[in-house]
CSV table of C-alpha atoms and ligand atoms in Angstrom, one decimal:
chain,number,residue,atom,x,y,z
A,1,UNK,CA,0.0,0.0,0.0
A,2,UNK,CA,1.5,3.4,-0.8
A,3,UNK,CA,0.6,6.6,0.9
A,4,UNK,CA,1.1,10.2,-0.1
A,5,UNK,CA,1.3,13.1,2.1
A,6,UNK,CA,1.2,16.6,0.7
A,7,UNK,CA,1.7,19.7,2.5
A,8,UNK,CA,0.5,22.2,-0.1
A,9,UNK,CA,1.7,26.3,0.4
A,10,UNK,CA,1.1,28.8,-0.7
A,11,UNK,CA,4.0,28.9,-3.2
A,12,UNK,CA,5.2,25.7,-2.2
A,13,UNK,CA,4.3,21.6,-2.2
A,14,UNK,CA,5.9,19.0,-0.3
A,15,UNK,CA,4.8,15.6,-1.6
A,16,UNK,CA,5.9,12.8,0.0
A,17,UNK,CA,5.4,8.6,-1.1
A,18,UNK,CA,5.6,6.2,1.4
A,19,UNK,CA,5.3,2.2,1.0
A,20,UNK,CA,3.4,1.4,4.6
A,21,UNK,CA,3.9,-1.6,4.7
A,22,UNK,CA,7.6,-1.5,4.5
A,23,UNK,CA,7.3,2.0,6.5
A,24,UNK,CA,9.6,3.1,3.7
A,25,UNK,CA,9.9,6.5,2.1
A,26,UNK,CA,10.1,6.0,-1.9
A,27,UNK,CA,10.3,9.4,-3.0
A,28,UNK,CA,10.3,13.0,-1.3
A,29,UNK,CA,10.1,15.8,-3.9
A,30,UNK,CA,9.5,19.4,-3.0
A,31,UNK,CA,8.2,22.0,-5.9
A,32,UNK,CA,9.4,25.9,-4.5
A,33,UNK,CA,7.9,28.9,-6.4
A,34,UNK,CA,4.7,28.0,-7.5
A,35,UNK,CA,2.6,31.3,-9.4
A,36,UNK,CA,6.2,33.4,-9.2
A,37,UNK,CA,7.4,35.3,-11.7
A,38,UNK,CA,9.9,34.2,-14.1
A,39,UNK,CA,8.5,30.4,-12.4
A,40,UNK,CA,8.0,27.3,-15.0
A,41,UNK,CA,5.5,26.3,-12.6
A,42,UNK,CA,2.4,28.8,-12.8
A,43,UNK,CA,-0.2,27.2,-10.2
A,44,UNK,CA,-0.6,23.9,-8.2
A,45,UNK,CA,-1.9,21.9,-11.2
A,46,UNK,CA,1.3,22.7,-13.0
A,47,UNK,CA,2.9,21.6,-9.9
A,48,UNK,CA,1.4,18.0,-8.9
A,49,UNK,CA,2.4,17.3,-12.7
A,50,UNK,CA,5.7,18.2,-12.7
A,51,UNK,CA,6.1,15.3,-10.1
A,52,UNK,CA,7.8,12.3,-11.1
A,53,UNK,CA,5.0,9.9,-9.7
A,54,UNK,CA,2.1,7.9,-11.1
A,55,UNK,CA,-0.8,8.2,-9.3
A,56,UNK,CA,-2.4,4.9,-10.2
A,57,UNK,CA,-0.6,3.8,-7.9
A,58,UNK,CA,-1.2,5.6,-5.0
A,59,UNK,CA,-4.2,4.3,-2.5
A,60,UNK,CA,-4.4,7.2,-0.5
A,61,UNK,CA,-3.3,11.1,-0.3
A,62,UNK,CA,-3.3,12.7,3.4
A,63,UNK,CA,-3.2,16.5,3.1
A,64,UNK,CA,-2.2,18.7,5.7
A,65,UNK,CA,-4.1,21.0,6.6
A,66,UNK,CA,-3.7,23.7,9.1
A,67,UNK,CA,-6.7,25.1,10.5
A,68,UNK,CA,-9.7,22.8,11.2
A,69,UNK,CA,-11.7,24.9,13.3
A,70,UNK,CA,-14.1,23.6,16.0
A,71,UNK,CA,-15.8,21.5,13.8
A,72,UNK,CA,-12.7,19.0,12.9
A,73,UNK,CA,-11.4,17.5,15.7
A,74,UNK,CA,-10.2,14.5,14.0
A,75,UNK,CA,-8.6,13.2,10.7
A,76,UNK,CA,-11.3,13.2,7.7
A,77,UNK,CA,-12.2,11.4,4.4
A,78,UNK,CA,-12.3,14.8,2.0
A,79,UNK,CA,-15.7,14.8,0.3
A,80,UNK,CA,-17.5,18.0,-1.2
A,81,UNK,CA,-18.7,19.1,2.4
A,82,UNK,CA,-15.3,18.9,4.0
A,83,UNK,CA,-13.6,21.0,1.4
A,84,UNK,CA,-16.6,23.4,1.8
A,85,UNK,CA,-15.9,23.7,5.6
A,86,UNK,CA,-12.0,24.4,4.8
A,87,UNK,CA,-13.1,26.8,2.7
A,88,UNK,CA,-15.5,28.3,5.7
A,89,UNK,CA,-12.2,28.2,7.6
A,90,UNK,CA,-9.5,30.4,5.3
A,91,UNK,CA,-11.0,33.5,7.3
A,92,UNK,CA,-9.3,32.3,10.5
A,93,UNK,CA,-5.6,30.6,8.1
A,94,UNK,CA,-5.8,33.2,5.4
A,95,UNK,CA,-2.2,32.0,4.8
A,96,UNK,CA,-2.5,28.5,5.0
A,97,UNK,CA,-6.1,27.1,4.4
A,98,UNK,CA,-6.4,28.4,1.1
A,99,UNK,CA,-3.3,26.6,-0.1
A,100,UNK,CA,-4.4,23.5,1.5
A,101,UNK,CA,-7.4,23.9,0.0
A,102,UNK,CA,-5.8,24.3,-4.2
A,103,UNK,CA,-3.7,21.4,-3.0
A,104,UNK,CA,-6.7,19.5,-2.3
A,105,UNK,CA,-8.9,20.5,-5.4
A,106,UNK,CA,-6.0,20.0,-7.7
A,107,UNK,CA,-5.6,16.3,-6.6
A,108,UNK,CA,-9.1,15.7,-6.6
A,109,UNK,CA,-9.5,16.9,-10.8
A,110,UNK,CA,-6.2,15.3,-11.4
A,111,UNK,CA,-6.5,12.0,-10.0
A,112,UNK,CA,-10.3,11.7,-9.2
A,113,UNK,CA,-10.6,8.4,-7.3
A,114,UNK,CA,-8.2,8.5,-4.9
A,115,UNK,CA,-9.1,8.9,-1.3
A,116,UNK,CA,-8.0,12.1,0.3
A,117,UNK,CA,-7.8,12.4,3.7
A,118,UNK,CA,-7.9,15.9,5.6
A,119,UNK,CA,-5.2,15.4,9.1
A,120,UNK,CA,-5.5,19.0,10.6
A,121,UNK,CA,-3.2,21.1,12.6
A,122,UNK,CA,-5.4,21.9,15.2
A,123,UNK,CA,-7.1,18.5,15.9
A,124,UNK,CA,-4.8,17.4,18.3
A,125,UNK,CA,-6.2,20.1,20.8
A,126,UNK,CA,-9.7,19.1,20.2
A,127,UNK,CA,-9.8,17.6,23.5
A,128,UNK,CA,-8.8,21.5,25.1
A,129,UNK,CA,-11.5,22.7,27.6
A,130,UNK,CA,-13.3,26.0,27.9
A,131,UNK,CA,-10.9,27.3,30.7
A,132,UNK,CA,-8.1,26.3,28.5
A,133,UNK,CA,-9.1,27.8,25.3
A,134,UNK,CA,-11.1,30.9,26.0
A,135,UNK,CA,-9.8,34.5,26.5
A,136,UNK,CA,-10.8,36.8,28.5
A,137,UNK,CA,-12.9,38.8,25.9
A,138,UNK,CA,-16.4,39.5,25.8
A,139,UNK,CA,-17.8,35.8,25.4
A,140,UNK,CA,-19.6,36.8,22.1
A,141,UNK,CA,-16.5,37.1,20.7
A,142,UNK,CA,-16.6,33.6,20.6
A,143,UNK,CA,-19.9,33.1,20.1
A,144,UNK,CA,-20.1,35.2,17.1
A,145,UNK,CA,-16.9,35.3,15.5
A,146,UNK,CA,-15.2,32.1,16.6
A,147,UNK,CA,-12.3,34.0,18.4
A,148,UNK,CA,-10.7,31.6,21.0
A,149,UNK,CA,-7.2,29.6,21.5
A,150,UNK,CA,-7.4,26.8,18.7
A,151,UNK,CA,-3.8,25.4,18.9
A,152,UNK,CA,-1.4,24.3,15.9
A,153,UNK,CA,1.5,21.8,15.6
A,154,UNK,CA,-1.2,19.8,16.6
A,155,UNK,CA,0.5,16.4,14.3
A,156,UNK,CA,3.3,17.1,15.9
A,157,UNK,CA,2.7,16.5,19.4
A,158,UNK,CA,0.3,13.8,18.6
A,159,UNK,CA,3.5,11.9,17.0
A,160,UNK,CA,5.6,13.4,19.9
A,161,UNK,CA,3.1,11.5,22.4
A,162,UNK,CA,3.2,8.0,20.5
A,163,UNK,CA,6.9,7.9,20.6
A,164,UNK,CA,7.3,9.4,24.1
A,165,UNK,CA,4.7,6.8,25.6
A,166,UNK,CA,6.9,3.9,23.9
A,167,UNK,CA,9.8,5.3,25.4
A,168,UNK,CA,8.8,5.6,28.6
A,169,UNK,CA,7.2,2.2,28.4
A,170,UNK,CA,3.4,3.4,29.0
A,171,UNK,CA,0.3,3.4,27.5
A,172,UNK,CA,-0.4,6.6,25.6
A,173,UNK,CA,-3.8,7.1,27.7
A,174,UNK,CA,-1.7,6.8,31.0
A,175,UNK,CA,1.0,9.7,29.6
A,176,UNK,CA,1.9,12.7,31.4
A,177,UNK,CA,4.7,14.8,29.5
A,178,UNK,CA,5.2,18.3,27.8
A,179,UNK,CA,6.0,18.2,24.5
A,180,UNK,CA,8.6,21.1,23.2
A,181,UNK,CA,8.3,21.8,19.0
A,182,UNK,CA,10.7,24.0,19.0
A,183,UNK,CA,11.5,24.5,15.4
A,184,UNK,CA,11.2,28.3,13.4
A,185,UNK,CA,7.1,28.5,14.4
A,186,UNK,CA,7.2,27.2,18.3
A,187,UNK,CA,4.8,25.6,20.5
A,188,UNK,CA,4.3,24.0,23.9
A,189,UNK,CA,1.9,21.4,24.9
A,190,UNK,CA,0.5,20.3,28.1
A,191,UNK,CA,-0.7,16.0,27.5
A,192,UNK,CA,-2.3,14.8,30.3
A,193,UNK,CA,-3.1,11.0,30.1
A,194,UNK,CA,-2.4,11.6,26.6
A,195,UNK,CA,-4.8,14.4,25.7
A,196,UNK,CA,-3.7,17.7,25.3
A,197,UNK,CA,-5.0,20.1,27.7
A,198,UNK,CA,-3.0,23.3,27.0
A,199,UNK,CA,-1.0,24.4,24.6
A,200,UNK,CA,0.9,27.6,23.8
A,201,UNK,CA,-0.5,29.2,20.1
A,202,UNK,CA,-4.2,30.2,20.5
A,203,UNK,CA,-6.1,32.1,17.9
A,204,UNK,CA,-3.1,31.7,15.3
A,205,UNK,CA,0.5,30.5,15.3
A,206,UNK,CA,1.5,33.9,16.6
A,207,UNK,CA,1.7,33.3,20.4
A,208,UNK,CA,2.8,31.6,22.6
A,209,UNK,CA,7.0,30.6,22.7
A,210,UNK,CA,9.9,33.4,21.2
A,211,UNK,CA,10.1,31.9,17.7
A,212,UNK,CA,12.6,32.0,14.4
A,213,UNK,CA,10.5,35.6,13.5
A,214,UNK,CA,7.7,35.4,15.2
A,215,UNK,CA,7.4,37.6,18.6
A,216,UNK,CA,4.8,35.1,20.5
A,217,UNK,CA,3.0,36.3,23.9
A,218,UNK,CA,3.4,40.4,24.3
A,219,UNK,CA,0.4,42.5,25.8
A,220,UNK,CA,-2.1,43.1,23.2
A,221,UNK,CA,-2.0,47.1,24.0
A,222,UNK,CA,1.1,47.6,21.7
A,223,UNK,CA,-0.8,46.3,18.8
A,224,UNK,CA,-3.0,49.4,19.6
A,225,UNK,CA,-0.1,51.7,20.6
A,226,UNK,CA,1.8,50.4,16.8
A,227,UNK,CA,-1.6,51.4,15.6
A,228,UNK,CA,-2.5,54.7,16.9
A,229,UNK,CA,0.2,56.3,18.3
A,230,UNK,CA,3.0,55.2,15.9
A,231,UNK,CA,0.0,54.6,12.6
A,232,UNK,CA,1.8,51.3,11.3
A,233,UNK,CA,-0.9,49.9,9.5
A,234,UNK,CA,-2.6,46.5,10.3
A,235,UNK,CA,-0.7,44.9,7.3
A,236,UNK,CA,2.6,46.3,8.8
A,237,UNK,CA,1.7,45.3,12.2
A,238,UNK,CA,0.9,41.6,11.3
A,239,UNK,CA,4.3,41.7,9.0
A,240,UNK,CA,6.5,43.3,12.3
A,241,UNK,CA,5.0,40.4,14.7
A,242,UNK,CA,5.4,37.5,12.3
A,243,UNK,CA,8.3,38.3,10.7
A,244,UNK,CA,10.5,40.9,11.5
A,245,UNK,CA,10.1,39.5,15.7
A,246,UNK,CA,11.4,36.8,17.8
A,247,UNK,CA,14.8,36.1,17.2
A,248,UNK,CA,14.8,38.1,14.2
A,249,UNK,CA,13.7,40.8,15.6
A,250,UNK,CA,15.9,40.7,19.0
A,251,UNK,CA,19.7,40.0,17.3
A,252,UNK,CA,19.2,40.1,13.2
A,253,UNK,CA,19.2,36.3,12.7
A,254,UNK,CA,16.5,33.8,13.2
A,255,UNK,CA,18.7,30.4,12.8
A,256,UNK,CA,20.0,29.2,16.2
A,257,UNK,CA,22.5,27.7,15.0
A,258,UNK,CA,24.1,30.7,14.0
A,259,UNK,CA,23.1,32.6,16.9
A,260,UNK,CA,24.8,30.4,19.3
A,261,UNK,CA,28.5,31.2,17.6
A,262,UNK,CA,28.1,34.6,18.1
A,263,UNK,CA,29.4,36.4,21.3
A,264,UNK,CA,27.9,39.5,21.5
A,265,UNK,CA,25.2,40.4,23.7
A,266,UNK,CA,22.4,40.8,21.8
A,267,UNK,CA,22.6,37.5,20.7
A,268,UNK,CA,23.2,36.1,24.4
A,269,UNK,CA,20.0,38.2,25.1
A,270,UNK,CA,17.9,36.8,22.2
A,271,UNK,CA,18.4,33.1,23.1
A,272,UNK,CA,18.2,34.2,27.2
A,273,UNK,CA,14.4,35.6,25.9
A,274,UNK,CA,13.6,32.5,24.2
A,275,UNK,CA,14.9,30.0,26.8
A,276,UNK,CA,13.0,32.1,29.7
A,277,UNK,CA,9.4,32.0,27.6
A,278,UNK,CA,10.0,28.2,27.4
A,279,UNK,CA,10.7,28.1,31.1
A,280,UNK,CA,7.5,29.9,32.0
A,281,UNK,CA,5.6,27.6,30.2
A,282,UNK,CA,7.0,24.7,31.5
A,283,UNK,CA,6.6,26.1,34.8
A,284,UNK,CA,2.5,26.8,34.1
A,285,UNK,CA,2.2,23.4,32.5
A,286,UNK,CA,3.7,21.5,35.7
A,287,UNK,CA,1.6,22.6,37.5
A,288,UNK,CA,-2.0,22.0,35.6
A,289,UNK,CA,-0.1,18.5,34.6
A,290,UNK,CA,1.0,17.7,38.1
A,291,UNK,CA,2.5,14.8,37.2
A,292,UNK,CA,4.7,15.1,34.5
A,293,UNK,CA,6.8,11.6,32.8
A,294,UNK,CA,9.1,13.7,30.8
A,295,UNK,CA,9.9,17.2,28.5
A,296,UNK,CA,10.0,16.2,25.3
A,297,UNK,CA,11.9,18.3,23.4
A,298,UNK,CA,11.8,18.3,19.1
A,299,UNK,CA,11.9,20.4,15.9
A,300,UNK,CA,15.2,21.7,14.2
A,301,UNK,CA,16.4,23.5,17.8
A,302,UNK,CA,14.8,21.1,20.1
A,303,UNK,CA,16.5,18.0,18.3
A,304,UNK,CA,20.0,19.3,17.6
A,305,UNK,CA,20.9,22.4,20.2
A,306,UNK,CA,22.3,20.6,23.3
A,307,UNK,CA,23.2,24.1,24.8
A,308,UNK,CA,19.2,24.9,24.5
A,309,UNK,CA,18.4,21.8,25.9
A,310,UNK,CA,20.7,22.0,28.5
A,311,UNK,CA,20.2,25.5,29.1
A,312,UNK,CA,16.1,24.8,29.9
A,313,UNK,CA,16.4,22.2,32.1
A,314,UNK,CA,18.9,23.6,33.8
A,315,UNK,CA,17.1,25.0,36.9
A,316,UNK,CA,16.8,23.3,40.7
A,317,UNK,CA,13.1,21.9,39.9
A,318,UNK,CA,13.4,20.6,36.5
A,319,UNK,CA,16.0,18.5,37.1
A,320,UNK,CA,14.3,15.8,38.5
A,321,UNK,CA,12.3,15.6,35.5
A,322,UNK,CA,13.3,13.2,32.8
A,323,UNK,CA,13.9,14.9,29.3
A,324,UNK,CA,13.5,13.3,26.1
A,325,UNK,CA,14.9,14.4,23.0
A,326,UNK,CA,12.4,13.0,19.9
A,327,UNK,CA,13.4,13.9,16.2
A,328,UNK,CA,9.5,14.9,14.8
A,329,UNK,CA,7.8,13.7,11.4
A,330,UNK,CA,4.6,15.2,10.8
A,331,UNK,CA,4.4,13.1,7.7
A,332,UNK,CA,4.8,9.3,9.1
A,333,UNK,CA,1.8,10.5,12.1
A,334,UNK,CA,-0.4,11.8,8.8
A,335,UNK,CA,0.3,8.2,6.9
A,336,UNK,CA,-0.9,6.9,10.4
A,337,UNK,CA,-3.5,9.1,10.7
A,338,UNK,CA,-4.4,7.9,7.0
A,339,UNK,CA,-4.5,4.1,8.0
A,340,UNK,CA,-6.8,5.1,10.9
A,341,UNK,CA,-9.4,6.8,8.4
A,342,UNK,CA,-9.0,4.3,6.2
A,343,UNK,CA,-9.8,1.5,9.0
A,344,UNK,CA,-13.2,3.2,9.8
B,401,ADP,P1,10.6,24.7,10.6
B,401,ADP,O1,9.7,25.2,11.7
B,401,ADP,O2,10.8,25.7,9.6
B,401,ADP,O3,10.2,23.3,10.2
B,401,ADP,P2,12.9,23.4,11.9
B,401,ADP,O4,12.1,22.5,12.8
B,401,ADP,O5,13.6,22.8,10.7
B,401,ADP,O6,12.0,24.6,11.3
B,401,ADP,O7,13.9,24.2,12.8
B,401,ADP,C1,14.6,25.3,12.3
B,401,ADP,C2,15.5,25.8,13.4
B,401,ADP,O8,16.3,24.7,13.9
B,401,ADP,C3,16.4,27.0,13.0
B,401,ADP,O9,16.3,28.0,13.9
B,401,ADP,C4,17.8,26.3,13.1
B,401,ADP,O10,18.7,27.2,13.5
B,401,ADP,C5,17.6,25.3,14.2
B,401,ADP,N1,18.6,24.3,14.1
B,401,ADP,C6,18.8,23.3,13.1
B,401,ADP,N2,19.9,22.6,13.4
B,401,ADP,C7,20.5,23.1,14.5
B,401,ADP,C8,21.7,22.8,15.3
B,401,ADP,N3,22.5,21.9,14.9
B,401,ADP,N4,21.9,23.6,16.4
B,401,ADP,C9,21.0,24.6,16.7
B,401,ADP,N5,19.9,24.9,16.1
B,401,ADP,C10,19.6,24.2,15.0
């Protein structure tokens, strides 16, 4: 049986073949400038046949998708109502939905009979509570317009669980960790007996951890103060706090790698603001977990910085706390998520 996954962006799709049964990866092709000018590929039709695969013999195609909303809180088969909903839901991934969504269609006219399968980004937090993802805002706000703490990274730390619980030698329903993705988006998660009961992004991807460019938790009153005092526009504002922040923002570089050769200070300071948010929330998350296995920590810093690693855990209380260190694939936990929809 062979599985694709496709992660479909905006100007961008990953398409990855897998052989299940062999859990083998047979062919990993990315296509980069989609619609650009001076591109040979103009759109995502162009792009799915550029790739050297035949579809006949795929079974299945699992897309990612980002933003599921509160009506998918699991993987789905993708019929004409399900692509409607994701197309209800670009309002709230204006980035990322809508190039899920071409990805989707595109596969659908170009090899009509193979099962897609939807695996969402936000899923993963279904199982949040009302305490847990509410803000403080007048509750219509929710009521009306949707506007609470959704979640993302959501595959992830659903793969991070599987592989922590076999690790630590327990069943996935008896696991108690926090899972660390710290890659250039960041997120936290609090799994308690293997749900995830708080994470750190909410309404969007934006908050939470100090990430690559992205400036996570500030108080919302210098959005306003940007605004009306210093007139940056909304479009500048959402521009300066996704991607001229975080790292970025703090020394002029967003890779941690080359941050942690330097040796002046405001590159010190950068990764000292970054290490400090991820405290905090391993600090909050210990105590709504209480009991807490291990910190898992993953993505491109969390698997291969030993000085960030280090430098989190090194503190009086955490180090009594095992710590894991768990290389992510989004893309084998969307083939599983597949096989499960598939099952059904
Ligand atoms: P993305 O969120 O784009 O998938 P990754 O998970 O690949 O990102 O993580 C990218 C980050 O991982 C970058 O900040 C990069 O500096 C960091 N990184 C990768 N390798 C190392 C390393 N050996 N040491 C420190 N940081 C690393």
């Amino acid at each position: 049986m062979k599985i694709a996954v496709i992660n479909s962006g905006s100007s961008s799709l990953k398409f990855k073949l897998f052989d299940v049964q062999r859990m083998q990866l047979l062919l990993d092709e990315t296509v980069d400038h989609i619609g650009e000018q001076n591109s040979s590929v103009h759109n995502h039709h162009e792009a799915i046949e550029s790739l050297h695969v035949n579809f006949n013999e795929i079974d299945a195609v699992g897309h990612r998708v980002v933003h599921g909303g509160e009506r998918f809180v699991d993987s789905v088969f993708i019929d004409d109502a399900v692509i409607e909903a994701i197309a209800d839901l670009i309002p709230l991934a204006p980035l990322h939905n809508g190039a899920n969504l071409e990805g989707i269609k595109v596969v659908r006219q170009y090899a009509p009979n193979i099962p897609q399968i939807a695996v969402f980004d936000t899923a993963f937090h279904a199982t949040l509570k009302k305490e847990a993802f509410l803000y403080a805002l007048p509750y219509e706000m929710y009521e009306k317009y949707q506007i609470r703490r959704y979640g993302f990274h959501g595959t992830s730390h659903a793969y991070l669980l599987q592989k922590a619980a076999a690790m630590l030698g327990k069943n996935v329903q008896d696991t108690n960790i926090i899972t660390l993705h710290l890659g250039n988006g960041a997120s936290a998660c609090a799994i308690k007996k293997g749900k995830s009961i708080d994470t750190s992004m909410g309404f969007t991807p934006l908050e939470g951890l100090v990430m690559g460019t992205r400036c996570g938790d500030i108080d919302p009153a210098i959005v306003l103060y940007m605004q009306k005092v210093l007139h940056v526009s909304a479009t500048e504002a959402d521009e300066i706090l996704n991607k001229k922040s975080g790292l970025l923002g703090l020394c002029g570089d967003n890779d941690v790698r080359n941050i942690e050769q330097r040796s002046d200070e405001s590159g010190k300071l950068a990764l000292d603001i970054m290490l400090r948010r991820i405290q905090k929330y391993i600090g909050a998350y210990m105590v709504l977990l209480e009991d807490v296995d291990a910190i898992v920590f993953s993505g491109g810093i969390g698997e291969n910085s030993q000085r960030v690693r280090e430098a989190v855990m090194n503190n009086k209380i955490l180090k009594k706390i095992k710590s894991l260190v768990i290389k992510t694939d989004e893309e084998l936990q969307i083939v599983n998520e597949c096989l499960e929809v598939l099952k059904r």
